[in-house]
Short mmCIF file of C-alpha atoms in Angstrom, two decimals:
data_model
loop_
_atom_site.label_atom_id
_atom_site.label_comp_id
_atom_site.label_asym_id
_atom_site.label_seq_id
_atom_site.Cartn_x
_atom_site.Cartn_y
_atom_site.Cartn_z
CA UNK P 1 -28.61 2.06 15.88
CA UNK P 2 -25.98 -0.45 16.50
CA UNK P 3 -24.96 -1.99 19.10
CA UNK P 4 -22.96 -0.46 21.67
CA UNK P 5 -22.82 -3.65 23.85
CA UNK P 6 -23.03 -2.05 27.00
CA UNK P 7 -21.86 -5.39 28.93
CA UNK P 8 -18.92 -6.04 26.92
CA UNK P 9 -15.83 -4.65 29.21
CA UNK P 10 -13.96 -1.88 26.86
CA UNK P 11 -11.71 0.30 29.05
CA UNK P 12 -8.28 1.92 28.20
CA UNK P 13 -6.74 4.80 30.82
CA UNK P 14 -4.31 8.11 29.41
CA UNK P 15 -2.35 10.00 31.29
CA UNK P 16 -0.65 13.49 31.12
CA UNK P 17 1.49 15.81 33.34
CA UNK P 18 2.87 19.09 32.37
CA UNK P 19 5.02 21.07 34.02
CA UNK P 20 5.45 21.73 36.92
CA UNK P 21 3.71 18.20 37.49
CA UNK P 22 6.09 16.56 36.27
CA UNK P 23 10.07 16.43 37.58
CA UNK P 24 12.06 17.74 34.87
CA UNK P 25 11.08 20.17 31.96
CA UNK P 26 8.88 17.66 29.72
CA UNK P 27 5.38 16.72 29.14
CA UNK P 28 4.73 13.18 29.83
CA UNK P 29 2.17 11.34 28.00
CA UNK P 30 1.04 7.77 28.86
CA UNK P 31 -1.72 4.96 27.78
CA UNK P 32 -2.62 1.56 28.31
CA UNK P 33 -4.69 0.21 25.62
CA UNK P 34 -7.47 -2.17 26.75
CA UNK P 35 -8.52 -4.05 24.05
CA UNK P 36 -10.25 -7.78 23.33
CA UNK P 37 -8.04 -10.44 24.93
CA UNK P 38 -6.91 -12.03 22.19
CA UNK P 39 -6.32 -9.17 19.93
CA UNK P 40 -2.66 -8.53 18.31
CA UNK P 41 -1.33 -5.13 18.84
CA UNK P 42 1.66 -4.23 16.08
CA UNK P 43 3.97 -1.18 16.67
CA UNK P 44 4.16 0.40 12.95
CA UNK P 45 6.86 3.03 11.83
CA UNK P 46 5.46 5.22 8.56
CA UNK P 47 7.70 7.81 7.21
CA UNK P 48 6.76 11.38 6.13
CA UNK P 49 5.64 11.28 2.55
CA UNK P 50 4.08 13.50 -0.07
CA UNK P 51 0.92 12.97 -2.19
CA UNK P 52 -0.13 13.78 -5.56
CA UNK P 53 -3.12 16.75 -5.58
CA UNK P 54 -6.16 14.57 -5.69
CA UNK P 55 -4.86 11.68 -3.88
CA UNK P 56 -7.05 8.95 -1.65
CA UNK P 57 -6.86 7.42 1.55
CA UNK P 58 -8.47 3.93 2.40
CA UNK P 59 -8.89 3.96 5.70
CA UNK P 60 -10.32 0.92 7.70
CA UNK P 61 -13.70 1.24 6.33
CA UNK P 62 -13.86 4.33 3.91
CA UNK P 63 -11.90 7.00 1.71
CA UNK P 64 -10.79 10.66 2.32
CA UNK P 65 -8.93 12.96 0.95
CA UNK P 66 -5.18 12.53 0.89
CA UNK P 67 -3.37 15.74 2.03
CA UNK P 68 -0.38 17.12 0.00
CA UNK P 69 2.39 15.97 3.00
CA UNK P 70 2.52 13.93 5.48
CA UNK P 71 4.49 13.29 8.78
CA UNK P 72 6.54 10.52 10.46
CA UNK P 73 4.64 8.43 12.62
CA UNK P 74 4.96 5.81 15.52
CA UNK P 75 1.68 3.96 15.85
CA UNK P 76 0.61 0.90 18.12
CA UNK P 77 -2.07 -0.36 16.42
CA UNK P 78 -4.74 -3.85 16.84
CA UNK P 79 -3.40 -5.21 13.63
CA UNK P 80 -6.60 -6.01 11.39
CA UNK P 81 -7.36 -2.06 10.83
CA UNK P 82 -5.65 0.94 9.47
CA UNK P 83 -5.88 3.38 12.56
CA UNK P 84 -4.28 3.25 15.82
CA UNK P 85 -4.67 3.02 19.81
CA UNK P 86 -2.21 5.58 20.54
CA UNK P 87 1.10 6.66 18.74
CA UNK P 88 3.20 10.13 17.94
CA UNK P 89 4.78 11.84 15.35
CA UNK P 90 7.59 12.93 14.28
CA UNK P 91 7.43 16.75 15.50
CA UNK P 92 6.60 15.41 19.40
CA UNK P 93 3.13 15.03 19.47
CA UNK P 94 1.28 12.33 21.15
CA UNK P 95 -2.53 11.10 21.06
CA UNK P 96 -4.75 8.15 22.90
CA UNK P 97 -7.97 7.81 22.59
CA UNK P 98 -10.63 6.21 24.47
CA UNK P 99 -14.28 4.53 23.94
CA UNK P 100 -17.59 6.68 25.37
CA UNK P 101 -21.01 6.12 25.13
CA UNK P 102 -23.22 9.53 25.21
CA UNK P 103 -26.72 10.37 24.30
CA UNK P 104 -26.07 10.86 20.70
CA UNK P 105 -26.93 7.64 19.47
CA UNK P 106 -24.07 5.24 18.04
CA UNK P 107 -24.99 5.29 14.47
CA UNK P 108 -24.63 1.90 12.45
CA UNK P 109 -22.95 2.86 9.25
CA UNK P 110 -18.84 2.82 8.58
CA UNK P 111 -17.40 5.48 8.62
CA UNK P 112 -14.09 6.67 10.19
CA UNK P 113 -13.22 5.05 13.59
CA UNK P 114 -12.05 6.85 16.14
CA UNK P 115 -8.43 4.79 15.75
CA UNK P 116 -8.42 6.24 12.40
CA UNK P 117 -9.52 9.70 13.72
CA UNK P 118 -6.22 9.48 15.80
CA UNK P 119 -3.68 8.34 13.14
CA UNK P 120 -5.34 11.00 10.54
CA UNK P 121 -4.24 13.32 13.04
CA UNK P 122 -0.60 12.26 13.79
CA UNK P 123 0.10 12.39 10.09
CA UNK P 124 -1.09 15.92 9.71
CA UNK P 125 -0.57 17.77 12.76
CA UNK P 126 2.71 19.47 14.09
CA UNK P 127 1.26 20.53 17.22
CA UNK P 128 -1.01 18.99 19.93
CA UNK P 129 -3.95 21.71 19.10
CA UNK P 130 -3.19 21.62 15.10
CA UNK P 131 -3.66 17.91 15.38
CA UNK P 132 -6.94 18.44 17.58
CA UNK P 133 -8.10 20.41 14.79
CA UNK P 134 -7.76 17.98 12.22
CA UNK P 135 -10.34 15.66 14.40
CA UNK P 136 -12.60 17.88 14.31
CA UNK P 137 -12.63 18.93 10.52
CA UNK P 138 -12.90 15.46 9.77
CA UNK P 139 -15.64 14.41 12.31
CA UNK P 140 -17.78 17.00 10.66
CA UNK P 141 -17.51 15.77 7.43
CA UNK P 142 -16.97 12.17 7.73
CA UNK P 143 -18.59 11.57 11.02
CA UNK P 144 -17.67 8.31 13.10
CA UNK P 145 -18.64 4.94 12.83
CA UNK P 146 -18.10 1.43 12.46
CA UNK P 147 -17.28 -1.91 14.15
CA UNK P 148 -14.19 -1.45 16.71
CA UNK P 149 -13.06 -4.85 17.21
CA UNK P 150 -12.45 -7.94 14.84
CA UNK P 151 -15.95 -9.76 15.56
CA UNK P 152 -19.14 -10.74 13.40
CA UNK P 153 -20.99 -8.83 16.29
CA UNK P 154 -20.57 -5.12 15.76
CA UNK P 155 -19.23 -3.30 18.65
CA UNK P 156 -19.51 0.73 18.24
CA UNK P 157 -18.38 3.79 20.29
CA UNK P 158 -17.99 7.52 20.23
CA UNK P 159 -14.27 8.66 21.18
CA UNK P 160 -12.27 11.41 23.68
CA UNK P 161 -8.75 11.90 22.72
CA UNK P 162 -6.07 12.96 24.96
CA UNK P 163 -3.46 15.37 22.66
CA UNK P 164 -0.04 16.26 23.84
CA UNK P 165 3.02 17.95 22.50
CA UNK P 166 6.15 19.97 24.28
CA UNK P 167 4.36 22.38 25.59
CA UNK P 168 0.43 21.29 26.73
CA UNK P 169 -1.96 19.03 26.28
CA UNK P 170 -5.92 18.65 25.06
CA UNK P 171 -8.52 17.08 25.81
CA UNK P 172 -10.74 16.56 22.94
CA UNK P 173 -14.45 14.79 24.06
CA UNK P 174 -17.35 13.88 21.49
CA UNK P 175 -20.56 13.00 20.85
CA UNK P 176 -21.52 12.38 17.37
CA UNK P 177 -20.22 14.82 15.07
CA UNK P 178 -20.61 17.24 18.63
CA UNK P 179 -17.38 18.00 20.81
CA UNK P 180 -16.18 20.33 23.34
CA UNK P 181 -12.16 20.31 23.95
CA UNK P 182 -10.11 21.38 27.39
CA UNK P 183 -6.65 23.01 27.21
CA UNK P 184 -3.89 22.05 29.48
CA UNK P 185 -1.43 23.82 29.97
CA UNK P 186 -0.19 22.86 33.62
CA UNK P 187 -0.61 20.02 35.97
CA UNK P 188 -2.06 16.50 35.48
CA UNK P 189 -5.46 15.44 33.73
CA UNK P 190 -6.17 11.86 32.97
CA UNK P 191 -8.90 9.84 31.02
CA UNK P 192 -11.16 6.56 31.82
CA UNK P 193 -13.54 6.16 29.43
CA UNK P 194 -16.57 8.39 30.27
CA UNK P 195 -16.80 12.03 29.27
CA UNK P 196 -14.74 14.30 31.65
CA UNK P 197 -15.13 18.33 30.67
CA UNK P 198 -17.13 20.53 32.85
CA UNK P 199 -17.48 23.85 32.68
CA UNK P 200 -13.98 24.11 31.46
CA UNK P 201 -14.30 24.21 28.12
CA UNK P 202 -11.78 26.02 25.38
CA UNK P 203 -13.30 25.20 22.60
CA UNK P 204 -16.96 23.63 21.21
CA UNK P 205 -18.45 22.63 18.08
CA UNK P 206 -20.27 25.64 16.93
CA UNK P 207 -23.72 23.85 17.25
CA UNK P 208 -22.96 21.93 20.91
CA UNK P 209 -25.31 23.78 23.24
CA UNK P 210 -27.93 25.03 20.53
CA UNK P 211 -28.28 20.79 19.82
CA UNK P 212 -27.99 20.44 23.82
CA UNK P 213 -31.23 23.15 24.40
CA UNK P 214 -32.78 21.40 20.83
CA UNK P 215 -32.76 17.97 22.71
CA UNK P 216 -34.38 19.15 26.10
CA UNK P 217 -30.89 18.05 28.09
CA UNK P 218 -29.88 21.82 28.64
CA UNK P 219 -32.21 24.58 29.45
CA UNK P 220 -29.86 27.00 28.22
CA UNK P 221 -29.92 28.87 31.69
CA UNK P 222 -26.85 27.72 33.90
CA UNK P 223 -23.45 26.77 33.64
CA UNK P 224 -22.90 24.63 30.23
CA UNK P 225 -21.78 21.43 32.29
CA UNK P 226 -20.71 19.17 28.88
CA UNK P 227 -20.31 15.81 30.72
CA UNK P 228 -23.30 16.74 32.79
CA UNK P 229 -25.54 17.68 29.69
CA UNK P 230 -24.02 14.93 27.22
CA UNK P 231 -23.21 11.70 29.31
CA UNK P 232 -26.35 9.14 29.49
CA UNK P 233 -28.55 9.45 32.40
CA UNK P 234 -28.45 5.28 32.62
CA UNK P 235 -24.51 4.43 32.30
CA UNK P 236 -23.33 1.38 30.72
CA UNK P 237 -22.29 -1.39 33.54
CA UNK P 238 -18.84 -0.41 32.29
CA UNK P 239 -18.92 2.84 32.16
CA UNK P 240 -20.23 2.78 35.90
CA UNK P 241 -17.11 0.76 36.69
CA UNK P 242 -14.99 3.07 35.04
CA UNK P 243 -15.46 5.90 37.20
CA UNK P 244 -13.10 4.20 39.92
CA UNK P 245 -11.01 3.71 37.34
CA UNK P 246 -10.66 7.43 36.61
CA UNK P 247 -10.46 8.18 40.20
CA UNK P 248 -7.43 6.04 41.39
CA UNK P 249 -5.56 7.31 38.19
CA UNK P 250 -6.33 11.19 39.29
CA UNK P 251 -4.98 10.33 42.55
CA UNK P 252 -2.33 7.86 41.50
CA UNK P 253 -0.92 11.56 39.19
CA UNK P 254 -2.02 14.01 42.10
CA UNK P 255 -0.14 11.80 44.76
CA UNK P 256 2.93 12.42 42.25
CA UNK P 257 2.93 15.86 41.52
CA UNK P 258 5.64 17.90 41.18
CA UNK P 259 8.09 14.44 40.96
CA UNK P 260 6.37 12.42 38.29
CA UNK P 261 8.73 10.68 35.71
CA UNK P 262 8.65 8.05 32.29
CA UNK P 263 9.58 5.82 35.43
CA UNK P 264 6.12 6.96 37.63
CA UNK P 265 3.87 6.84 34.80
CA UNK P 266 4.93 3.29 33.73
CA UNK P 267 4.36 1.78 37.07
CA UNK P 268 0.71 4.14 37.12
CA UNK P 269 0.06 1.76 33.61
CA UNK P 270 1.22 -1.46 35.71
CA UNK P 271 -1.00 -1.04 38.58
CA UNK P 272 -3.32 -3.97 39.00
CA UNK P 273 -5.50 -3.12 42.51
CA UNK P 274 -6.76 0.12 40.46
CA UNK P 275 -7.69 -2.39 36.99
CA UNK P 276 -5.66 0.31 35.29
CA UNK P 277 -3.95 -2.48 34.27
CA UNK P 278 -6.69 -5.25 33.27
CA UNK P 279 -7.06 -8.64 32.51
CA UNK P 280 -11.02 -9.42 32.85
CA UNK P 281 -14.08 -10.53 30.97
CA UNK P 282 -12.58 -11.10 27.85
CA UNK P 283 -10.79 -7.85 27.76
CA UNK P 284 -7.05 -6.93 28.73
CA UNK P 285 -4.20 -4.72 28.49
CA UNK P 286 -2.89 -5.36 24.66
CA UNK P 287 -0.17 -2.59 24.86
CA UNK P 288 1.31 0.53 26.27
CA UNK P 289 2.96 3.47 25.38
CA UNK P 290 4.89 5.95 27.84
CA UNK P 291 6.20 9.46 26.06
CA UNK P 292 8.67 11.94 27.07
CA UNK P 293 8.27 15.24 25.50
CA UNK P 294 10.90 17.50 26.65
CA UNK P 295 10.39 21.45 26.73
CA UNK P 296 13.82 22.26 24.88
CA UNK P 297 13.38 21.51 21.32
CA UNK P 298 16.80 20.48 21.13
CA UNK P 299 16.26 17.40 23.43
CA UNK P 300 14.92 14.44 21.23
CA UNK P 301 10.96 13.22 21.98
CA UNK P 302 11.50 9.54 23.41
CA UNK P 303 8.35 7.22 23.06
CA UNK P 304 8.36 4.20 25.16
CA UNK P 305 6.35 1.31 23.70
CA UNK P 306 5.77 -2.78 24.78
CA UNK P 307 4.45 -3.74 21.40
CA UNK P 308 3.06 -6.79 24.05
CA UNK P 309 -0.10 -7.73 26.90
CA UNK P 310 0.27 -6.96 30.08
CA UNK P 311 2.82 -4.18 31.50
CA UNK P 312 3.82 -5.57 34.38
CA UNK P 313 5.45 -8.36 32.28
CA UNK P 314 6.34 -6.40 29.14
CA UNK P 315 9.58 -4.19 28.65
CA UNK P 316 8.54 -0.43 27.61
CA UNK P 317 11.34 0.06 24.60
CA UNK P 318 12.37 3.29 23.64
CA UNK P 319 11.67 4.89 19.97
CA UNK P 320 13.28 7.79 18.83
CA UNK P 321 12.57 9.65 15.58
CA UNK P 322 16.03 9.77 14.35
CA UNK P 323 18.78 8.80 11.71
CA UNK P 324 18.44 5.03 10.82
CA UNK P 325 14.84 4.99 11.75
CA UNK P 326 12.91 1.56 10.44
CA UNK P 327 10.30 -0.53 10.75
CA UNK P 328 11.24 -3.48 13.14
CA UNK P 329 10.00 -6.41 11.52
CA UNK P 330 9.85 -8.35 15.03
CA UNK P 331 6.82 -6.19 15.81
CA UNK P 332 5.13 -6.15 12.56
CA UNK P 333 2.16 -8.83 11.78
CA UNK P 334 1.39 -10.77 8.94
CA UNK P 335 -0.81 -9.45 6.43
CA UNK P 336 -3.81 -11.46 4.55
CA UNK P 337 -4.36 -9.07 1.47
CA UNK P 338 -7.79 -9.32 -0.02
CA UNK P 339 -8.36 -12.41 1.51
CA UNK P 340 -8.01 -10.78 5.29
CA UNK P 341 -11.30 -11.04 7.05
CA UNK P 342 -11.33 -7.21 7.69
CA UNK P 343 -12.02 -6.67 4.22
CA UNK P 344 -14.25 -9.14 2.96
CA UNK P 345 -17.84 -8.45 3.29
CA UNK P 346 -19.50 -9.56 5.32
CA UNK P 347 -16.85 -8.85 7.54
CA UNK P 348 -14.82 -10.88 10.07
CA UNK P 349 -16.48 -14.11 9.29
CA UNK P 350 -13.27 -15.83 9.92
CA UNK P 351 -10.34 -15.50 12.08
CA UNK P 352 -6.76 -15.42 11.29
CA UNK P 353 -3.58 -15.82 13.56
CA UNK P 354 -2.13 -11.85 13.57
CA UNK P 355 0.59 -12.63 15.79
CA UNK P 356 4.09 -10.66 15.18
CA UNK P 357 7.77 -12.77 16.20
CA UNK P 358 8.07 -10.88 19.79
CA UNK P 359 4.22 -11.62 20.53
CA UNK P 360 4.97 -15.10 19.84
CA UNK P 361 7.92 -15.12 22.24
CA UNK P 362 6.58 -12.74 24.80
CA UNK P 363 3.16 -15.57 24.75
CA UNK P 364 5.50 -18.21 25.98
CA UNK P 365 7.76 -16.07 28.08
CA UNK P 366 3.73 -14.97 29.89
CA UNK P 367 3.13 -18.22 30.61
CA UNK P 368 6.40 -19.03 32.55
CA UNK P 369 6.43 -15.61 34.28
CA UNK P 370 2.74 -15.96 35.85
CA UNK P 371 3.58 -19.69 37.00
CA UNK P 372 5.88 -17.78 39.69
CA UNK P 373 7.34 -20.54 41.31
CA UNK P 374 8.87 -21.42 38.20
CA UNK P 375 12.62 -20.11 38.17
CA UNK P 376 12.30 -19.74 34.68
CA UNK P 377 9.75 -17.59 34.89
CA UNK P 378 11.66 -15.22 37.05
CA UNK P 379 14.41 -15.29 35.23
CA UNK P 380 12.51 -13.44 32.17
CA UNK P 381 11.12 -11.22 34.34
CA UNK P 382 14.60 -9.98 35.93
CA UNK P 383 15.96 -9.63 31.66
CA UNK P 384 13.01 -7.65 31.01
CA UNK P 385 13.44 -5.30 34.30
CA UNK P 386 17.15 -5.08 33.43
CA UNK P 387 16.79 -4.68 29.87
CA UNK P 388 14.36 -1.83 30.27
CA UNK P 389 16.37 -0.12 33.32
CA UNK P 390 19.01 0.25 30.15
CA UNK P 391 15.82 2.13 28.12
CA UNK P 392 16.09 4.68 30.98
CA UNK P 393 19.55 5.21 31.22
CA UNK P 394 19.72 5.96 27.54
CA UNK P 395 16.81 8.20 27.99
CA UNK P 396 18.89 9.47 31.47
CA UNK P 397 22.10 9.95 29.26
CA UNK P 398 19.98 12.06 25.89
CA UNK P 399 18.33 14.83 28.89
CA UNK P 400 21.18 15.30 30.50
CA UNK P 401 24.16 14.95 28.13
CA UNK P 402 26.15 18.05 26.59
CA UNK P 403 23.70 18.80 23.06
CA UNK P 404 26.76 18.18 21.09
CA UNK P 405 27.81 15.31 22.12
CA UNK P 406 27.18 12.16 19.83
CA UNK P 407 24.72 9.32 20.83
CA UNK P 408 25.93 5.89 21.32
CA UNK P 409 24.15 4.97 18.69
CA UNK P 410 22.13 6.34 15.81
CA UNK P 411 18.86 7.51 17.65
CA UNK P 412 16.43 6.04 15.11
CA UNK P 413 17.69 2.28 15.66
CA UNK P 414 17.79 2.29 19.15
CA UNK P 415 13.72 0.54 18.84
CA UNK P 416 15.10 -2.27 16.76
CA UNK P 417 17.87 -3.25 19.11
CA UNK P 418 16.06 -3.24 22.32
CA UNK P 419 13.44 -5.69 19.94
CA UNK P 420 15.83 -7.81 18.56
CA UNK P 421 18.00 -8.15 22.70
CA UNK P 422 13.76 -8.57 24.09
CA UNK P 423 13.48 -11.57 21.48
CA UNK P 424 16.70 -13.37 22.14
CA UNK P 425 15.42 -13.22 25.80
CA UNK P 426 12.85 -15.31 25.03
CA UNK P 427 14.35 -17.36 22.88
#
């Protein structure tokens, strides 16, 4: 079994309200992405394609089967593999995922990670529940595995996913190939690394409870309790910690009901006191993603995303998938080819410098901001509050404006300029 470093901090929070929770007619979808300190996080645009009958995929460590067509996608991804952290797709649907440990043992082979797990199914599901399903068809064949971060010293976790589109949301927990999945279709739900459905459950691997009674952890009596049955009866320090975590996010949403906006979420991702956003033992906030999802298909899905550490002093830009959509090279990091340390074997025996053009500039601008008595420092700070107070307004102007009225601007490019204005601010 490998390693599932138990000490090593690995935390990442997602958050969901759907109507009425939230204030106007929209899911909301949000995630901060808690990775290793010095890990690069790249924001990657891939268009739609299609695929020749027969085609493969290389993932980060193995090969499926290609599917016939894909969709659009929006990923923020740690650079070095192929998955992602979080991301959405081009017909409004949204995913995060999260690490958990369980007592189904972390196996040591490669197989799919649960970052791949998550971009697998943004490029083939149209709806939050289609792209749920494609998870879980792939889990059972493929199963889950692999190092999850760029070190010599394997790190390995099982996954929950939190799945929105326009109208709900899942929750998607596993164990293994195992999993049990929670619909939501009103109200708030949120996710902190430790397995979170009940009772509740909408849908379950076939096999769950017969493996659960198999084991000895379920007598096959009571109430099917999944986190009860599946989560370890020793938790990782971590995973001990995490429970505050989870609870000051479920009150953070619950204090909000009913009036909870793109605006509310962001500052729920920038709140320190809560460590929903972190900086600590080696780990920190790497990026974050806030998603507006509105109810009337005829409103455009707006994805905010930093592309940059630290929330509270990174601009959430908006993405729309949209005419003059492309990939904005400011966010994009180097690549190594066969020589990158990801795919030699052994792996990541050696490091390389991943850093993108606005992580370069948003490095320096960090430094200034946190010595606060520096007026340069607060200078940045104010351009990044004003720059993303214009984000809103355009995302103010697209819910409210008459549908046939023309945007500004073409909807897909919008990303690139707020990059390119964030990078001049810095420079």
């Amino acid at each position: 079994m490998a390693s599932m470093s138990p000490e090593t901090p690995s935390s990442c929070d997602c958050f969901v309200s759907v109507p009425p929770a939230s204030a106007i007619p929209a899911v909301i979808f949000a995630k901060n992405s808690d990775r290793p300190r010095d890990e690069v996080q790249e924001v990657v645009f891939v268009p739609a394609g299609t695929h020749a009958p027969g085609s493969r995929l290389q993932c980060t460590y193995i090969e499926v089967e290609q599917v016939p067509k894909t969709h659009a996608v929006i990923l923020s991804r740690p650079s070095w593999l192929w998955g992602a952290e979080m991301g959405a797709n081009e017909h409004g649907v949204c995913i995060g995922n999260e690490a958990v440990w369980t007592k189904e043992a972390v196996g040591a082979g490669e197989a799919l990670l649960g970052m791949d797990l998550l971009r697998l199914a943004l490029e083939r599901g149209s709806t939050a529940q289609e792209a749920m399903l494609v998870i879980t068809s792939l889990l059972e064949r493929y199963g889950q595995g692999g190092s999850c971060r760029e070190d010599p010293a394997p790190f390995c976790y099982h996954n929950t996913f939190l799945l929105a589109d326009r109208t709900e949301a899942w929750v998607l927990e596993t164990a293994g190939r195992l999993w049990a999945a929670q619909r939501i279709q009103a109200g708030v739900r949120n996710l902190s690394n430790q397995l979170s459905i009940g009772t509740d459950i909408s849908a379950e691997h076939p096999e769950l409870r017969n493996h659960a009674q198999a084991q000895g952890w379920w007598d096959g009596q009571g109430p099917f309790d999944f986190a009860g049955v599946f989560s370890l009866a020793q938790q990782p320090v971590r995973m001990e910690a995490a429970k505050a975590r989870f609870r000051a996010g479920r009150e953070l949403l619950q204090q909000q009901q009913g009036d909870i906006t793109v605006e509310a979420m962001m500052n729920i991702l920038r709140d320190k006191d809560s460590g929903i956003c972190m900086d600590s033992g080696g780990f920190r906030t790497t990026a974050s993603m806030v998603s507006i999802l509105p109810s009337d298909p005829g409103r455009p899905s707006v994805h905010f995303l930093t592309a940059t550490p630290d929330p509270s002093r990174s601009v959430f830009k908006p993405f729309i998938f949209g005419e003059g959509v492309a990939q904005a090279p400011q966010v994009l990091s180097p690549t190594f080819g066969a020589r990158d340390p990801a795919r030699t074997l052994p792996r990541f025996q050696t490091q390389v410098d991943r850093r993108h053009a606005l992580y370069r500039g948003h490095q320096a601008a960090l430094g200034l901001m946190e010595a606060e008595q520096q007026e340069r420092g607060r200078q940045l700070w104010q351009k990044q509050r004003d720059l993303e107070r214009e984000g809103l307004e355009v995302l103010g102007a697209l819910l409210t404006a008459g549908k046939e009225a023309p945007p500004p601007q073409p909807l897909g490019s919008l990303f690139q300029a707020f990059v390119e204005r964030e990078s001049q601010a810095y420079a």
